[in-house]
Short mmCIF file of C-alpha atoms (C1' of nucleotides) in Angstrom, two decimals:
data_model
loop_
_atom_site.label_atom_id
_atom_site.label_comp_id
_atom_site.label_asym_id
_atom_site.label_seq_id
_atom_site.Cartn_x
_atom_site.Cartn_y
_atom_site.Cartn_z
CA UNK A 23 0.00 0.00 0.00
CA UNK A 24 1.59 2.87 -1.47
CA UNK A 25 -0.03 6.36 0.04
CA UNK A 26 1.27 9.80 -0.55
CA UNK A 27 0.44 11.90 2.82
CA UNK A 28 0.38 15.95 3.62
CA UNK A 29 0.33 17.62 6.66
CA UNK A 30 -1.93 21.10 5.98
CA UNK A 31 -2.49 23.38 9.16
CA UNK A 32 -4.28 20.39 11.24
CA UNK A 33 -5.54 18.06 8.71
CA UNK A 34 -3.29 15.07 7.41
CA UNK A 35 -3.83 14.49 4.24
CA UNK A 36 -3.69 10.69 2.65
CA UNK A 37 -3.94 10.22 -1.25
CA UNK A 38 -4.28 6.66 -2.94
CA UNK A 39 -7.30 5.55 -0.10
CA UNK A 40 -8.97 1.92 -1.63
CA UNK A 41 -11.36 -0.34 -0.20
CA UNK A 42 -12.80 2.22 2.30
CA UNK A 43 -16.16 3.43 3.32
CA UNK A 44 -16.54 5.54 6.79
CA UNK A 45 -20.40 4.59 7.20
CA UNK A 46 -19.73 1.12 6.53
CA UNK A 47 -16.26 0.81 8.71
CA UNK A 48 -17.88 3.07 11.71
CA UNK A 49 -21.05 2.13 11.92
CA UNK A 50 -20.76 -1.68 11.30
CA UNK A 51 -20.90 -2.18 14.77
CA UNK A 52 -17.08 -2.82 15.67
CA UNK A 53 -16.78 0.37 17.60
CA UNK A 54 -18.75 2.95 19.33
CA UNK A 55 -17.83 6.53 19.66
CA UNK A 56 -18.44 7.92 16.08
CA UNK A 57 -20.69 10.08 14.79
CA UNK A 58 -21.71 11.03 11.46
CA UNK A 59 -21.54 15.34 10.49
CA UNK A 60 -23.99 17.31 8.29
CA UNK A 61 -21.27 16.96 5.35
CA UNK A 62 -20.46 13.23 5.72
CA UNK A 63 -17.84 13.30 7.49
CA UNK A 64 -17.39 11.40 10.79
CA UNK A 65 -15.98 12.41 14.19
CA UNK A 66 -14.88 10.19 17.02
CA UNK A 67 -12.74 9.76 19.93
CA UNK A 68 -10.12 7.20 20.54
CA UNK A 69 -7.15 6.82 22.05
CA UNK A 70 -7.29 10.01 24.18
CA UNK A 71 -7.68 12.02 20.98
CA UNK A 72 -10.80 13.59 19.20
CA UNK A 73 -10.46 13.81 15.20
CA UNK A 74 -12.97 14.24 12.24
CA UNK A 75 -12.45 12.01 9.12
CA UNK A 76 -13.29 12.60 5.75
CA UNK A 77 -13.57 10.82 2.91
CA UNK A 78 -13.14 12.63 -0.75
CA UNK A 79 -12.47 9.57 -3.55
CA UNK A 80 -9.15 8.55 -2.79
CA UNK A 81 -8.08 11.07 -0.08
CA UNK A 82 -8.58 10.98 3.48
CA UNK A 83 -8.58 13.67 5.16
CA UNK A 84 -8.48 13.65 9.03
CA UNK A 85 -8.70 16.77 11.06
CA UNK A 86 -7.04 17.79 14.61
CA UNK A 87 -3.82 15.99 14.11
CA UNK A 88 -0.41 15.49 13.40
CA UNK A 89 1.82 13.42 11.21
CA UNK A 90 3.34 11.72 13.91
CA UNK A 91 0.08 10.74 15.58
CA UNK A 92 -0.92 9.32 11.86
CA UNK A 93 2.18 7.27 11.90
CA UNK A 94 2.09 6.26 15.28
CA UNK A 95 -1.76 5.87 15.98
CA UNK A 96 -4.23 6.44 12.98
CA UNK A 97 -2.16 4.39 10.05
CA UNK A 98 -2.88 1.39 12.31
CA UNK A 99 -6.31 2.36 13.66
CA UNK A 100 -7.69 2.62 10.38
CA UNK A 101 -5.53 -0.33 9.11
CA UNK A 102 -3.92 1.53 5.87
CA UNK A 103 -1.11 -1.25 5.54
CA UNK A 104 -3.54 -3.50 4.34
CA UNK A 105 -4.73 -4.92 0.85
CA UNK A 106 -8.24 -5.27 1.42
CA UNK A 107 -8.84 -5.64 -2.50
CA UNK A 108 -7.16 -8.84 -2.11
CA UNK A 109 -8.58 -10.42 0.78
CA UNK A 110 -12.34 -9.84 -1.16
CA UNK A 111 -10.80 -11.15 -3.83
CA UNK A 112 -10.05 -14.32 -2.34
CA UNK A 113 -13.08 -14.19 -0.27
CA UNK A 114 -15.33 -13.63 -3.33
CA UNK A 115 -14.47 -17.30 -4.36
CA UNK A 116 -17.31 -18.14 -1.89
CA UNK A 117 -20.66 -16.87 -3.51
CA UNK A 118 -22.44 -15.98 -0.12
CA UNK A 119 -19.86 -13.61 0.80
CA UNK A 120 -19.41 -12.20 -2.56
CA UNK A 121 -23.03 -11.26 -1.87
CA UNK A 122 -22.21 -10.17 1.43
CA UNK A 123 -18.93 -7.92 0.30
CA UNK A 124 -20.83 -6.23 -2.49
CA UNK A 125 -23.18 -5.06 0.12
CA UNK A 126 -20.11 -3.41 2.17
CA UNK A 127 -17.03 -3.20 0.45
CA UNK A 128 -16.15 -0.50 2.22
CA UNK A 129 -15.26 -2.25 5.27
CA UNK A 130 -12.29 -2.06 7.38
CA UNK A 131 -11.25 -4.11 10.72
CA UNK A 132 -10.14 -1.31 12.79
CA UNK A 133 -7.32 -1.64 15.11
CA UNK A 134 -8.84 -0.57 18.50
CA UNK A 135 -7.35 0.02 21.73
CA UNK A 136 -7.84 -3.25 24.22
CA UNK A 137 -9.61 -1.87 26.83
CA UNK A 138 -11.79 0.11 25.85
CA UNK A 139 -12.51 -3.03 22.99
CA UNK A 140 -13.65 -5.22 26.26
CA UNK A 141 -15.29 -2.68 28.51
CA UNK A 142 -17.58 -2.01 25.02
CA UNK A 143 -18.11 -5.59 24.12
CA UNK A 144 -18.46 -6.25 27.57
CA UNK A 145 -21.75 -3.36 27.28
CA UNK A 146 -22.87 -5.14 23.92
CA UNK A 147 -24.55 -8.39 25.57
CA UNK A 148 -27.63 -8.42 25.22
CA UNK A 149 -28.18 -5.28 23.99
CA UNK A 150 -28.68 -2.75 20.93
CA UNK A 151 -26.10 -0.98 19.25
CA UNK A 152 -27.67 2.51 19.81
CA UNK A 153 -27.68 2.10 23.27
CA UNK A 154 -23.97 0.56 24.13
CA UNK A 155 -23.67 3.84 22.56
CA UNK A 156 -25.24 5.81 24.72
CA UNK A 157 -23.92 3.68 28.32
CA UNK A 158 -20.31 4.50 26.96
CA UNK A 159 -21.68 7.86 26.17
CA UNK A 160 -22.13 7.82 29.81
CA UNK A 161 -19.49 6.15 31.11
CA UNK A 162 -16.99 8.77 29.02
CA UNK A 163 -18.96 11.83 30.61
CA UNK A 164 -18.55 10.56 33.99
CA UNK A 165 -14.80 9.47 34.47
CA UNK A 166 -13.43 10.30 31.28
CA UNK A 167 -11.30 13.47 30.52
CA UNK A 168 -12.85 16.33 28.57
CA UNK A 169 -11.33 17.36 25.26
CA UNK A 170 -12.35 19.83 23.04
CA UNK A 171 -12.52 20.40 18.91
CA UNK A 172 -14.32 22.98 17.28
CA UNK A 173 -16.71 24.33 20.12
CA UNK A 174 -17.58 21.08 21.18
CA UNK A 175 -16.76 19.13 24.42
CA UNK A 176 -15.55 15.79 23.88
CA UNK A 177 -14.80 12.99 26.65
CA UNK A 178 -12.21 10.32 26.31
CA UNK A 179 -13.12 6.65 27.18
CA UNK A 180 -12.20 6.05 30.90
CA UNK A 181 -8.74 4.07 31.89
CA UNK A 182 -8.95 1.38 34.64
CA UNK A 183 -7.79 2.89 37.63
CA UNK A 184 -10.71 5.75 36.66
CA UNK A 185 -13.19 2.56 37.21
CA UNK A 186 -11.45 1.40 40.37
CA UNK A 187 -11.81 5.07 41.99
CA UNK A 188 -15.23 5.03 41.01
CA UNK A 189 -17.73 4.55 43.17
CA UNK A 190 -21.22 2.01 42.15
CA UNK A 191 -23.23 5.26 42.15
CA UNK A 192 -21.62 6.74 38.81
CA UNK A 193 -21.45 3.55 37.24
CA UNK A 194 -25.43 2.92 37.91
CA UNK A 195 -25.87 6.52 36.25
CA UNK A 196 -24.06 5.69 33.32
CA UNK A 197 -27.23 3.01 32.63
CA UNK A 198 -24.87 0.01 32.25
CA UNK A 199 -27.22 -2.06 34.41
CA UNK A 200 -26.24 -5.60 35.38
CA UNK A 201 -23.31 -5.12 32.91
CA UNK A 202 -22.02 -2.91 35.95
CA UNK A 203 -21.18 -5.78 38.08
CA UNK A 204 -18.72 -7.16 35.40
CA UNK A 205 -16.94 -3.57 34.33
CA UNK A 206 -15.64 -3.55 38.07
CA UNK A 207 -14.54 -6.76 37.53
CA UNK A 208 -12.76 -6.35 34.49
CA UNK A 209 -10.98 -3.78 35.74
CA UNK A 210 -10.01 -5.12 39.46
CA UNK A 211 -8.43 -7.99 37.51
CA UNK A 212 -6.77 -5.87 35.62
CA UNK A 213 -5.71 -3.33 38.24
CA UNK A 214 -4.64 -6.16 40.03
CA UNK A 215 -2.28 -7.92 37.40
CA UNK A 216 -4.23 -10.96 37.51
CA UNK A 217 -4.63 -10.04 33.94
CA UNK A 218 -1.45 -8.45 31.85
CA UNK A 219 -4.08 -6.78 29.14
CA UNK A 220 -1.01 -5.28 27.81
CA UNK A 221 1.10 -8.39 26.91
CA UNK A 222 -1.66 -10.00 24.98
CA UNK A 223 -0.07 -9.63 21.89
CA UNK A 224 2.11 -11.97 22.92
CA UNK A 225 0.64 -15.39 23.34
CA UNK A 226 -1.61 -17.66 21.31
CA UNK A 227 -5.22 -17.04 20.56
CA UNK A 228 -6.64 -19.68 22.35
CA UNK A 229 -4.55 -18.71 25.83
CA UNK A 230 -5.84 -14.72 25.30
CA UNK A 231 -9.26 -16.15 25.21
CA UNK A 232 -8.73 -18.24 27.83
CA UNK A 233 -7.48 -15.44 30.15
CA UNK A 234 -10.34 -12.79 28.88
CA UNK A 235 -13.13 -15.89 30.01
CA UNK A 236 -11.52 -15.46 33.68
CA UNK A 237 -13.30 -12.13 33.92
CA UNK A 238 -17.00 -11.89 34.74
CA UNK A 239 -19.19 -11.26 32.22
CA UNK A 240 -16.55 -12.38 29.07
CA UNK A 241 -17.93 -15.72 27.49
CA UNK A 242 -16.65 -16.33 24.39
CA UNK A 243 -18.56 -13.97 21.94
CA UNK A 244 -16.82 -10.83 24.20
CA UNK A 245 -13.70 -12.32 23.66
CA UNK A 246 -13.29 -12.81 19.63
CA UNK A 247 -14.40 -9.22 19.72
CA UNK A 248 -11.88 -7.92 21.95
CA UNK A 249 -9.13 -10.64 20.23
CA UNK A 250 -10.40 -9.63 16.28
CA UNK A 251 -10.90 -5.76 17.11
CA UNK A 252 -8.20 -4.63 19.27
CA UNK A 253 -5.32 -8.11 19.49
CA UNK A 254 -5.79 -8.12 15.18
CA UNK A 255 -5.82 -12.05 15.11
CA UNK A 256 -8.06 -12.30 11.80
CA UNK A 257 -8.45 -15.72 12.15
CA UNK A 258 -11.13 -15.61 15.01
CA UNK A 259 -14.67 -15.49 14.02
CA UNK A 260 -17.14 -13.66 16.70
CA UNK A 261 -20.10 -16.06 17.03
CA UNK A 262 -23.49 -13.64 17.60
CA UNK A 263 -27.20 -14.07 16.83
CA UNK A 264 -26.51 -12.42 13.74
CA UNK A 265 -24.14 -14.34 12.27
CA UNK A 266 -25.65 -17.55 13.69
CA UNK A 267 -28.41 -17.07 11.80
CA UNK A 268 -26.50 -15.74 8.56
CA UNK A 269 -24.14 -19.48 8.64
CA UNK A 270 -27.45 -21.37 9.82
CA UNK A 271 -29.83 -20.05 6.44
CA UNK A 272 -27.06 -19.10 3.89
CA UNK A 273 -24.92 -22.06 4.40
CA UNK A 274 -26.25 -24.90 6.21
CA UNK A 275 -29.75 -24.66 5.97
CA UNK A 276 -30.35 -25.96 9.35
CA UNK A 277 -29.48 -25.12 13.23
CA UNK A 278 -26.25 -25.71 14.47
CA UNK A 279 -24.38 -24.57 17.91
CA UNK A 280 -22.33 -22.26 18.14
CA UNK A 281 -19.28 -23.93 18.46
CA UNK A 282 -19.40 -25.64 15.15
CA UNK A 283 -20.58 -22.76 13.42
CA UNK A 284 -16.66 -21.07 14.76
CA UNK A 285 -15.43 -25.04 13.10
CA UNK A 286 -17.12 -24.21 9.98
CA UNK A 287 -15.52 -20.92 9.77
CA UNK A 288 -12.30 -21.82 10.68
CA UNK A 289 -12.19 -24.13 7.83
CA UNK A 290 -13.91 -22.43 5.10
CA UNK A 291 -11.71 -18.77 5.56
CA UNK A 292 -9.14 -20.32 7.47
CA UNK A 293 -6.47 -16.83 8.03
CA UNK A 294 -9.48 -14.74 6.56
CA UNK A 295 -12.13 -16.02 8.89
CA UNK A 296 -12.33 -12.46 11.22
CA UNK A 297 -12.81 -10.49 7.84
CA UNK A 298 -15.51 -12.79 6.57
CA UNK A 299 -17.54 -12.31 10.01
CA UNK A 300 -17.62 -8.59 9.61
CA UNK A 301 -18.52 -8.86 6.01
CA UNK A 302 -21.03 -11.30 6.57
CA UNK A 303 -22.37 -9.71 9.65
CA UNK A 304 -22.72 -6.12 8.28
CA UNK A 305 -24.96 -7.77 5.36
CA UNK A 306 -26.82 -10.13 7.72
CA UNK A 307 -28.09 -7.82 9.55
CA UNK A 308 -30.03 -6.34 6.72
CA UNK A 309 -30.64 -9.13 4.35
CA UNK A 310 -32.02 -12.18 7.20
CA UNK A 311 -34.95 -11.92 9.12
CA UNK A 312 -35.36 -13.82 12.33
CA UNK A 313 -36.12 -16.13 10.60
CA UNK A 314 -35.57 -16.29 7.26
CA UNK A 315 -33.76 -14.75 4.59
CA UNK A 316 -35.70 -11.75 2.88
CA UNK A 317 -35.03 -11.73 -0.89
CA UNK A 318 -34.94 -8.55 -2.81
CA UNK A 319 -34.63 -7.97 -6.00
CA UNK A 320 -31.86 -5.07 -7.03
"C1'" DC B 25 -49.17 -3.26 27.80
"C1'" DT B 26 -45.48 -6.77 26.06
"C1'" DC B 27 -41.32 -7.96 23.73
"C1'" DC B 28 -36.54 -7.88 22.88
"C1'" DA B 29 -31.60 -6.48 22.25
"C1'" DG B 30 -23.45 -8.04 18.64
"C1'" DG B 31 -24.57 -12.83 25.80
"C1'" DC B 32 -23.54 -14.63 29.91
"C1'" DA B 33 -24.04 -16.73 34.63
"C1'" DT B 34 -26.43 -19.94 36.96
"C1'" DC B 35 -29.14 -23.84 37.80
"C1'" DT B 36 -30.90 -28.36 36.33
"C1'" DC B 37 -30.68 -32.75 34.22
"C1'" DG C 2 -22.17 -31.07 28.07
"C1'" DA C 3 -26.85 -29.44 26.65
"C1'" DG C 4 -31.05 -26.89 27.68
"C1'" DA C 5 -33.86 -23.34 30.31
"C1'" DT C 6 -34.13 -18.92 32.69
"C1'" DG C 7 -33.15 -14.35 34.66
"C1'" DC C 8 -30.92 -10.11 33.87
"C1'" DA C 9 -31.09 -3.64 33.80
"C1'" DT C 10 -32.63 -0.61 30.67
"C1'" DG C 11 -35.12 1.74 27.12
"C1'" DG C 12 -37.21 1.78 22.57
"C1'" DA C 13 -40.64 -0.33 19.29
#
DNA sequence: CTCCAGGCATCTC
DNA sequence: GAGATGCATGGA
């Protein structure tokens, strides 16, 4: 991936931008904290910074930044080093996901930061996207840090010790609900070094799942996410209702348990598998029913 | 009013 | 192990 990049005032500019859509990458349902502008644009908070993105053919444009927080933070973030013509074209060989990847092309596995991957995923059980958005909404307001861009308040997500100090009154505001129970124990274990979430990166899959499980409130699902999303092991294939019912009616035709539908992954897109899920579930979720799949006609 | 949401813990067999 | 049930909260 060849990119030519300009710094102007407090925009980086990136020219030579493929395979990527910001509604489809943001709003997929991998992360939380963007939001769209009037003009298209989208911004968001992460890693203690605020920045809006833009998208103009092949140039990206992202505002309130530097070159060396592009180099160091965004390149990665947005995941620039990567050919993501190639891995649809090899993906495309199936004809259910060639389906799925027309639908969103667009669609980038962003490199997230690790905590604030499991806190959110840890929000997402059994509930809606628009309101995980609003609890970490909450959460950020509450024990975050304030930050500011263009006459607006922003608040970055909160770091452990910020949940430790806090007390079970500002988590209950923050809506979390039962979820609360297992934020505080996320981030004891943490706090405690009964979990290293910072040497991850270095051990097998399996043993980072393993470890994640030993926190309240992790089962499997909450764990793919936080190993596919923030670890970037694109093998792993997040097993939800969604895509449970996108492998049970446009594959198998039948039910099957969630355990062999992460076998049947593993074998059909192998290295590719974590790509395929967010293809897949980015198309499910408009294209199958609760029941069944809803044709339409283009 | 009832039902349910990018699941998981817990209990039962 | 597999199956059933409760869970905070708010929107449809």
């Amino acid at each position: 991936m060849k990119y030519l990049v300009e710094m102007t005032g407090t925009k980086v500019i990136v020219h030579g931008i493929r395979d990527f859509n910001l509604r489809e990458t943001l709003e997929c349902g991998q992360c939380f904290r963007w939001n769209e502008e009037k003009d298209g644009s989208y911004t968001g908070v992460a890693f203690d910074r605020v920045i809006n993105v833009k998208l103009d053919g092949d140039i990206l444009i992202i505002d309130n930044t530097n070159l060396s927080d592009f180099n160091d933070i965004w390149f990665d973030y947005f995941d620039l080093g990567r050919d993501y013509g190639r891995i649809k074209d090899i993906l495309s060989q199936d004809e259910v996901l060639k389906e799925a990847i027309k639908y969103g092309e667009g669609i980038r596995i962003l490199r997230q930061d690790t905590w604030e991957t499991l806190i959110s995923f840890i929000i997402s059980q059994n509930n809606r996207i628009s309101q995980i958005k609003k609890v970490i909404e909450n959460l950020s307001k509450a024990l975050g840090h304030p930050i500011y861009y263009k006459d607006s308040v922003y608040y970055t997500f909160p770091k452990i010790k910020d949940i430790i100090v806090s007390d079970a009154e500002i988590l209950n505001s923050s809506k979390c609900g039962f979820r609360a129970k297992y934020i505080i124990d996320a981030a004891s274990k943490i706090f405690d070094e009964e979990i290293n979430l910072f040497e991850l990166q270095l051990y097998d899959t399996d043993f980072i799942r393993d470890l994640l499980m030993r926190i309240k409130g992790v089962g499997e699902k909450v764990a793919d996410c936080v190993i596919l999303y923030s670890i970037g092991r694109y093998e792993v294939f997040p097993v939800d209702v969604w895509i449970k019912k996108a492998v049970e009616f446009l594959y198998l035709k039948k039910k099957i348990t969630n355990k062999d539908i992460q076998y049947f992954a593993k074998e059909k897109f192998r290295e590719l598998a974590g790509f395929a899920q967010q293809y897949l579930f980015y198309y499910a979720k408009d294209h199958v029913s609760k029941e069944k799949f809803i044709e339409r006609e283009k």
